[in-house]
PDB file of C-alpha atoms in Angstrom:
ATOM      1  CA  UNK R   1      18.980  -3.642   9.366  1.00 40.00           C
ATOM      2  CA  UNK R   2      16.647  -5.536   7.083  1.00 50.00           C
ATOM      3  CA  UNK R   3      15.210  -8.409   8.072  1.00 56.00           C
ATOM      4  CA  UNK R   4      16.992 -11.736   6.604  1.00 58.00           C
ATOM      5  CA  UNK R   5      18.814  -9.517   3.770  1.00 63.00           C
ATOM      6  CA  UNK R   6      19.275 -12.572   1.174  1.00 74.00           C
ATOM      7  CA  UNK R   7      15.750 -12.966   0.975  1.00 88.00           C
ATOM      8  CA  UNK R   8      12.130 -11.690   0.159  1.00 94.00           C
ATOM      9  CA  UNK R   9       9.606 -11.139   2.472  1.00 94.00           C
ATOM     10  CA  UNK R  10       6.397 -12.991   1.133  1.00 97.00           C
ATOM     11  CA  UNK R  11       3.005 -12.447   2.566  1.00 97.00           C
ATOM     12  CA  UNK R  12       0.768 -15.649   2.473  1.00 97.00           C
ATOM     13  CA  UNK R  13      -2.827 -16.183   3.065  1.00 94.00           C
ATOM     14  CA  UNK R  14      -6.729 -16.667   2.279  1.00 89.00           C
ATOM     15  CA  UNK R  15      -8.152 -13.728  -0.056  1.00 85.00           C
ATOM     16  CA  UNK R  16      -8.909 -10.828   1.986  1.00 83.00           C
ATOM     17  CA  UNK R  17      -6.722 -11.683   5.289  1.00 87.00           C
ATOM     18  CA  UNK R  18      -5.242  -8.437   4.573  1.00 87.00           C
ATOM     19  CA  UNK R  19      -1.834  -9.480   2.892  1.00 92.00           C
ATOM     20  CA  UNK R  20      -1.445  -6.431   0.290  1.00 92.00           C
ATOM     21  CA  UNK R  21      -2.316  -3.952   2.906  1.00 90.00           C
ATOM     22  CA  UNK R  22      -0.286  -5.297   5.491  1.00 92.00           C
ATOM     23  CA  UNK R  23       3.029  -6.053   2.882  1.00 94.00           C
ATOM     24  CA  UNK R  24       2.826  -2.285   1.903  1.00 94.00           C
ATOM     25  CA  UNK R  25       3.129  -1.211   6.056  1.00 91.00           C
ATOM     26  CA  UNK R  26       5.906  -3.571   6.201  1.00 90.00           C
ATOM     27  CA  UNK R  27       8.153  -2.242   2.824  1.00 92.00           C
ATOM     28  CA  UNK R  28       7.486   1.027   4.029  1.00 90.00           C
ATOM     29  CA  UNK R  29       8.928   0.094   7.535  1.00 85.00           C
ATOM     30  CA  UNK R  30      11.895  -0.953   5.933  1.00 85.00           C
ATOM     31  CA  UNK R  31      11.997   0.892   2.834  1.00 90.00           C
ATOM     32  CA  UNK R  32      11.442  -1.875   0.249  1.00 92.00           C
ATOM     33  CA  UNK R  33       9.656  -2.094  -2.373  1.00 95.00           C
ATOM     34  CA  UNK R  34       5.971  -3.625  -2.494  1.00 97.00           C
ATOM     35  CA  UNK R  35       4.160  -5.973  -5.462  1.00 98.00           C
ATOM     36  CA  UNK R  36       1.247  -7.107  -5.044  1.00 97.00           C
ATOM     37  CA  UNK R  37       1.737 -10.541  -7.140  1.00 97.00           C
ATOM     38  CA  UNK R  38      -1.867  -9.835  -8.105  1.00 94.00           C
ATOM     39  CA  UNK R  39      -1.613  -6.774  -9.929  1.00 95.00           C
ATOM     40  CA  UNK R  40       1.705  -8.228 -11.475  1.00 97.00           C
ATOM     41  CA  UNK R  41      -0.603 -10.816 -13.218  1.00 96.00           C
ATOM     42  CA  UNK R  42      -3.422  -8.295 -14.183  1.00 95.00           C
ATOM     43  CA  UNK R  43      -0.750  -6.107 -15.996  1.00 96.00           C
ATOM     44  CA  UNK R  44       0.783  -9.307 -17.477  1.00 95.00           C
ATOM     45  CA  UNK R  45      -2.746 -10.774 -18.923  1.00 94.00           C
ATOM     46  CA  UNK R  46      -4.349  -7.372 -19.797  1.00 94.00           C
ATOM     47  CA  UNK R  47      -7.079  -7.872 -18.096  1.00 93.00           C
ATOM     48  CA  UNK R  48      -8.840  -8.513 -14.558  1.00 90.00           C
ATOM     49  CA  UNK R  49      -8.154 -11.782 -12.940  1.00 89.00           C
ATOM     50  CA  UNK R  50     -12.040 -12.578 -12.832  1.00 86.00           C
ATOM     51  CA  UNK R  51     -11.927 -11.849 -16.721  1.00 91.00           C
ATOM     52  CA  UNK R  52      -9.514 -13.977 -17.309  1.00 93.00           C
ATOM     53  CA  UNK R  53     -10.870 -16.595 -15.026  1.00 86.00           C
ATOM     54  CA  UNK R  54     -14.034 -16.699 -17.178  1.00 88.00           C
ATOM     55  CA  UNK R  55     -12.337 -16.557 -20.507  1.00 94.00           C
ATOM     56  CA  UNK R  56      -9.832 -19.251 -19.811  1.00 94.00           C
ATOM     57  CA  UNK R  57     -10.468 -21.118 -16.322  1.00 91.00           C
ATOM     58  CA  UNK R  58      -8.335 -21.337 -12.992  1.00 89.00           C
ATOM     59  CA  UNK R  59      -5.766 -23.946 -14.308  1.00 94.00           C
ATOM     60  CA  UNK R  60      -4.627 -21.300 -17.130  1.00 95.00           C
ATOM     61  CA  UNK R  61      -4.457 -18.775 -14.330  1.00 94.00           C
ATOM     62  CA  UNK R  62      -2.296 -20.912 -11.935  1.00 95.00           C
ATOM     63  CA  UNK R  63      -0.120 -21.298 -14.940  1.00 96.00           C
ATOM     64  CA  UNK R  64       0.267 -17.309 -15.617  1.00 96.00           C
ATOM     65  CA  UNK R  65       0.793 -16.913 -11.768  1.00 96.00           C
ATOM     66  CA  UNK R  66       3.242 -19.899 -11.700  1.00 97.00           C
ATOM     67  CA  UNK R  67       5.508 -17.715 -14.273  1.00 97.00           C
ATOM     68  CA  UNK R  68       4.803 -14.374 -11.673  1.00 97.00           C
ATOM     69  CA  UNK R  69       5.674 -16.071  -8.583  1.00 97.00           C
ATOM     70  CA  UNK R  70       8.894 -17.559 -10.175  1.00 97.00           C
ATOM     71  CA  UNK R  71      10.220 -14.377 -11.764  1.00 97.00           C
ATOM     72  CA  UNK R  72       9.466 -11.933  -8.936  1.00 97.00           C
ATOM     73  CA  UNK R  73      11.263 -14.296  -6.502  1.00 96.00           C
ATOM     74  CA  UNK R  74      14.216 -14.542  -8.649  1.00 94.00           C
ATOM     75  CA  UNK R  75      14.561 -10.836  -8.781  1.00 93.00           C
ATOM     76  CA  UNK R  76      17.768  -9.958  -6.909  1.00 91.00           C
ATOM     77  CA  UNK R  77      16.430  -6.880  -5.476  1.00 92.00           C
ATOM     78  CA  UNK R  78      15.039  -7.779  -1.852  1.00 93.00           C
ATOM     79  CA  UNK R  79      10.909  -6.656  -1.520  1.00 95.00           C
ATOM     80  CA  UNK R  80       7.823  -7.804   0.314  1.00 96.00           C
ATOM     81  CA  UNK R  81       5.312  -9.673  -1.748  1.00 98.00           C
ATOM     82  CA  UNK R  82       1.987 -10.147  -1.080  1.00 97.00           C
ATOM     83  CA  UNK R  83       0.889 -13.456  -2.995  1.00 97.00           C
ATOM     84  CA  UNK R  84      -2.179 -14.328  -4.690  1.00 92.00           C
ATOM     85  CA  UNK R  85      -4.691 -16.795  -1.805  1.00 91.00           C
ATOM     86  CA  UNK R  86      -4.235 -19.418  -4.140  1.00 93.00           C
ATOM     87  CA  UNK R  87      -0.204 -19.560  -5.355  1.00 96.00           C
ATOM     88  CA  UNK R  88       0.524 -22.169  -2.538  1.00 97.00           C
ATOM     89  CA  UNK R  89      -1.683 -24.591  -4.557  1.00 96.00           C
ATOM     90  CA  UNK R  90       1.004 -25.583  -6.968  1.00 96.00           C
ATOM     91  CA  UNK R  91       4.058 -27.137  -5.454  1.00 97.00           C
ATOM     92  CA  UNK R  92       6.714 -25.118  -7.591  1.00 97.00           C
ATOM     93  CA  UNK R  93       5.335 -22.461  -5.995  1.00 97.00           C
ATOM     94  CA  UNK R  94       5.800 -23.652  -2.681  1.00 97.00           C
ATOM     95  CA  UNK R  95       9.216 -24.556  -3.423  1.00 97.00           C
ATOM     96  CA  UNK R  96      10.260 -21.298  -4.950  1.00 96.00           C
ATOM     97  CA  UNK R  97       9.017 -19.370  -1.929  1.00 97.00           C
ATOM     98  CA  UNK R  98      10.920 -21.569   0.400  1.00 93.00           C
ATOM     99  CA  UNK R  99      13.973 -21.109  -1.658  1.00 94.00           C
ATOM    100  CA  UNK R 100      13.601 -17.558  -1.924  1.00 95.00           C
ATOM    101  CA  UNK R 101      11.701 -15.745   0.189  1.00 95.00           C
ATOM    102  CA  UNK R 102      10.612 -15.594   4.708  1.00 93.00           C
ATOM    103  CA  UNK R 103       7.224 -16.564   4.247  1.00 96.00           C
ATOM    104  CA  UNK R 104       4.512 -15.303   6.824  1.00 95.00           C
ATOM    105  CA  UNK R 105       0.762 -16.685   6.784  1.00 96.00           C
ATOM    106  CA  UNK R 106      -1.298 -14.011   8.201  1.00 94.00           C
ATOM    107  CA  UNK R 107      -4.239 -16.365   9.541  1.00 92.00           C
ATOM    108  CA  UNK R 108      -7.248 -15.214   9.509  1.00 85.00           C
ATOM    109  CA  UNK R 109     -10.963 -16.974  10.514  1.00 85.00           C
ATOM    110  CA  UNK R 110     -13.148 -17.196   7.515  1.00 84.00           C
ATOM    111  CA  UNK R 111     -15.944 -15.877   9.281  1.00 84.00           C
ATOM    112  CA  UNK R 112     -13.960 -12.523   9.706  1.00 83.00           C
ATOM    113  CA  UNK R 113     -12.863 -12.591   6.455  1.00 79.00           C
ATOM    114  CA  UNK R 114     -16.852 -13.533   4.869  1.00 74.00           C
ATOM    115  CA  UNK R 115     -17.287  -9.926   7.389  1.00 76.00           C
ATOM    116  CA  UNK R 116     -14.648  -7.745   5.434  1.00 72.00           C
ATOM    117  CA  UNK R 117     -15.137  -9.292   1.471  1.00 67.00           C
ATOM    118  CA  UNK R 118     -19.051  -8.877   1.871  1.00 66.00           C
ATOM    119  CA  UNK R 119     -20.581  -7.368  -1.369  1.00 65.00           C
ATOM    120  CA  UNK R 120     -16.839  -8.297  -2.719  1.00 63.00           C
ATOM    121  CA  UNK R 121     -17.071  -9.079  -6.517  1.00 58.00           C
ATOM    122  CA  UNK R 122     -13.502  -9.136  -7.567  1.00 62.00           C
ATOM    123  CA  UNK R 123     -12.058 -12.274  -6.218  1.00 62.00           C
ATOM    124  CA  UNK R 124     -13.470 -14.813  -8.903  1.00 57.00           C
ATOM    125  CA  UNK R 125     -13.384 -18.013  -6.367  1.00 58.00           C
ATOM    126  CA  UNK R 126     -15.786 -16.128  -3.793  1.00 64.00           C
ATOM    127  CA  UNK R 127     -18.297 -15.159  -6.918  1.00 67.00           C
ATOM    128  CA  UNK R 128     -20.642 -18.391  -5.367  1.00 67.00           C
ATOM    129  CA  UNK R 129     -23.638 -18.496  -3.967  1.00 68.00           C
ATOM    130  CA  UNK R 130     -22.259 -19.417  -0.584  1.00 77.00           C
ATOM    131  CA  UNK R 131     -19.283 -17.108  -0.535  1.00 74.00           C
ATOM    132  CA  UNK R 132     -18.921 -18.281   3.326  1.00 80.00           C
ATOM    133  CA  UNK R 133     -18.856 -21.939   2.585  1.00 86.00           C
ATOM    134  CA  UNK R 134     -16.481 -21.568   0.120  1.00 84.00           C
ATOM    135  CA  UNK R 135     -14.172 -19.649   2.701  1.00 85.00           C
ATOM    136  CA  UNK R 136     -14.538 -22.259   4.615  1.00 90.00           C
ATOM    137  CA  UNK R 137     -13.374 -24.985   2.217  1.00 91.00           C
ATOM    138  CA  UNK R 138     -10.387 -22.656   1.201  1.00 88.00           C
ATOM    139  CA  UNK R 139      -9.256 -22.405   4.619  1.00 92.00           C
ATOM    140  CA  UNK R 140      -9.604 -26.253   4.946  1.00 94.00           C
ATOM    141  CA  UNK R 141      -7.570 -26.996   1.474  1.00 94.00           C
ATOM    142  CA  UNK R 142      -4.706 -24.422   1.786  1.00 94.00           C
ATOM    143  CA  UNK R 143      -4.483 -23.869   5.388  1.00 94.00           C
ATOM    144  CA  UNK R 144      -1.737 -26.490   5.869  1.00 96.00           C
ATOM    145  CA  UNK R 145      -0.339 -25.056   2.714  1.00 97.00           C
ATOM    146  CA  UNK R 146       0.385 -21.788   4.109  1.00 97.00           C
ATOM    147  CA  UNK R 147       1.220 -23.577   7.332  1.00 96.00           C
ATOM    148  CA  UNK R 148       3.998 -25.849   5.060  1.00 96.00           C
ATOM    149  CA  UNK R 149       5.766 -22.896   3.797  1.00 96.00           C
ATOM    150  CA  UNK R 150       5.258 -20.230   6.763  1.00 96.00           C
ATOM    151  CA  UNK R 151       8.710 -19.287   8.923  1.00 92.00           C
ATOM    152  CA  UNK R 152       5.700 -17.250  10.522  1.00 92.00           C
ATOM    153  CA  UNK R 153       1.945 -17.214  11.630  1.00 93.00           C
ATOM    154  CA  UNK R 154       0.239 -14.318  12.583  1.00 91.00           C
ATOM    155  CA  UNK R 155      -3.477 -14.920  13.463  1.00 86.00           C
ATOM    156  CA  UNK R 156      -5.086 -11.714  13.082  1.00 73.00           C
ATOM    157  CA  UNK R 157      -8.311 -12.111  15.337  1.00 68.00           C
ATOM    158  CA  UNK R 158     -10.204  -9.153  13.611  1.00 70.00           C
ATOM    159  CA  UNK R 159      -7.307  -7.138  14.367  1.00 78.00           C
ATOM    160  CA  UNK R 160      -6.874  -3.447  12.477  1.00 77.00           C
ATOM    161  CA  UNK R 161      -4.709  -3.899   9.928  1.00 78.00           C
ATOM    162  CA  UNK R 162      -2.197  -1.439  11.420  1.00 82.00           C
ATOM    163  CA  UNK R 163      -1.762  -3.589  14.645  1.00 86.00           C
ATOM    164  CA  UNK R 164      -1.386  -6.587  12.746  1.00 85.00           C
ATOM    165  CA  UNK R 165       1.334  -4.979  10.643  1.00 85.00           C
ATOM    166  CA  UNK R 166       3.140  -4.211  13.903  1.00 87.00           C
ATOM    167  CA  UNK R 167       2.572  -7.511  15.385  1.00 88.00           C
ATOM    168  CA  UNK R 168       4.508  -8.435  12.227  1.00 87.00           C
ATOM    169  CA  UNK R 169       6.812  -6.435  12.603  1.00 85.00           C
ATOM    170  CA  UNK R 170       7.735  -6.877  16.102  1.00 87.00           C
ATOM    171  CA  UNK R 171       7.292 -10.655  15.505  1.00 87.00           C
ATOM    172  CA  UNK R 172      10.294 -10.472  12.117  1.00 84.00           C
ATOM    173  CA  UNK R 173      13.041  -7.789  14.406  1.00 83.00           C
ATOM    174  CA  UNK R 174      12.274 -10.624  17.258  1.00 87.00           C
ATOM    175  CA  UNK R 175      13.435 -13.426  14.339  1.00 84.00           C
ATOM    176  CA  UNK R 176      15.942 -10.893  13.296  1.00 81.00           C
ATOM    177  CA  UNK R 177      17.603 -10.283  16.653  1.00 84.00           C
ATOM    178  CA  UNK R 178      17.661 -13.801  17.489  1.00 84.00           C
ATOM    179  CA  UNK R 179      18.968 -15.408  14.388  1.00 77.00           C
ATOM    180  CA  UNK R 180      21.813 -12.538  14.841  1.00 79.00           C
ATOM    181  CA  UNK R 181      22.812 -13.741  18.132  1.00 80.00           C
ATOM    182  CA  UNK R 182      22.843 -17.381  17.106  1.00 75.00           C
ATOM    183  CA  UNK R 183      25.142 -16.050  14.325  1.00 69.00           C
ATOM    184  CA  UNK R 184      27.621 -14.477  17.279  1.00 71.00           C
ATOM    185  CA  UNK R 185      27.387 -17.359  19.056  1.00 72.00           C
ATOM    186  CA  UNK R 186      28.370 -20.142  16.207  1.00 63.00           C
ATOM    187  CA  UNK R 187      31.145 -17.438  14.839  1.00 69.00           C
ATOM    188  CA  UNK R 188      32.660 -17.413  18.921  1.00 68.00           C
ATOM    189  CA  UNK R 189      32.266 -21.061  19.161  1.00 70.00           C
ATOM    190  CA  UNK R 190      34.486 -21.355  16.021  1.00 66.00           C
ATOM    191  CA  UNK R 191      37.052 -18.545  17.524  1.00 59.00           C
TER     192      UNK R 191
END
C-alpha cells in the first residue's frame, strides 16, 4: 500500500541535502512517478534556472515556481516531488503543500552540504564568494520553514544517500502503519 494515497509525497530542504536523489529511491519503492520541481521550471522557462536568475532576478523566479508548485500539486495522479530549496519562501507555497502533499524536510548541516556542492556552479544562490556563509544564512531563514510544513524530519548526518532513503522509508510505512491502526481503532469505536 502507498503511503497516505490522497496525497503527494513532497521532498523539502536546503539545495544539495539530497532531495531529487532521495525522491527518485522513494517513487521507485513505491512505483510512482518522480519530478524534480526543478527541471519542471527549466523546461517551462527554456532555459537554466541560473540563466534565468541573471536575466530576470529571484522574485520573477519565485513567481514561475509559484505557478510549478501549484499545478504539480493539483495533479490528481499521486508522485513524490522533490521541491526547489527555496519554494517554502512564499506562503502559497507553503499552503499548497500542506493541502496537498506529506511533506518531509530532509535536514541536513550546511557544513556537509558546503562538502558535497563544492566546485557547484548551478545553484544561482550559492554562486557567492562565501558559498558556506550563505548556507549558513539559508539554513537560518528557511529552516523553520521546512520545519512549518514537515509531517517529517530526517536529519541526514552525512549519511549515503541510499540509507537515508531507507531511513525514509522505514520512517513513512512506520506513519503508514500507525495512522492505519488509528483508522481501525476510530471505525471499532464507532461499531
Amino acid at each position: 500500500m502507498i503511503f497516505f494515497t490522497d496525497k503527494h509525497i513532497a521532498l523539502v530542504g536546503l539545495p544539495g541535502s539530497g532531495k531529487s536523489t532521495i525522491g527518485r529511491q522513494l517513487a521507485r519503492r513505491w512505483s510512482l512517478p518522480f519530478i524534480d520541481a526543478d527541471a519542471v521550471i527549466e523546461q517551462r522557462l527554456g532555459s537554466s534556472i541560473r540563466d534565468f536568475f541573471a536575466q530576470h532576478g529571484e522574485e520573477s523566479f519565485r513567481d514561475v515556481e509559484q505557478q510549478v508548485i501549484a499545478g504539480l500539486l493539483g495533479d490528481k495522479r499521486q508522485m513524490v516531488i522533490a521541491t526547489g530549496g527555496g519554494a517554502v519562501l512564499r506562503p502559497a507555497n507553503r499552503a499548497e503543500l500542506g493541502a496537498h502533499a506529506f511533506v518531509v524536510y530532509l535536514s541536513a548541516a550546511p557544513e556537509e552540504i558546503a562538502k558535497r556542492l563544492h566546485g557547484d556552479t548551478q545553484r544561482p544562490l550559492l554562486q557567492v564568494h562565501n558559498p558556506m556563509q550563505r548556507l549558513l544564512d539559508l539554513h537560518a531563514q528557511r529552516g523553520p520553514l521546512y520545519e512549518e510544513v514537515a509531517g517529517l524530519v530526517v536529519n541526514e548526518a552525512g549519511r549515503p544517500a541510499v540509507q537515508v532513503a531507507q531511513n525514509v522509508l522505514q520512517q513513512l510505512e512506520r506513519l503508514q502503519k500507525q495512522s492505519e491502526a488509528d483508522g481501525a481503532r476510530h471505525a471499532n469505536k464507532e461499531n
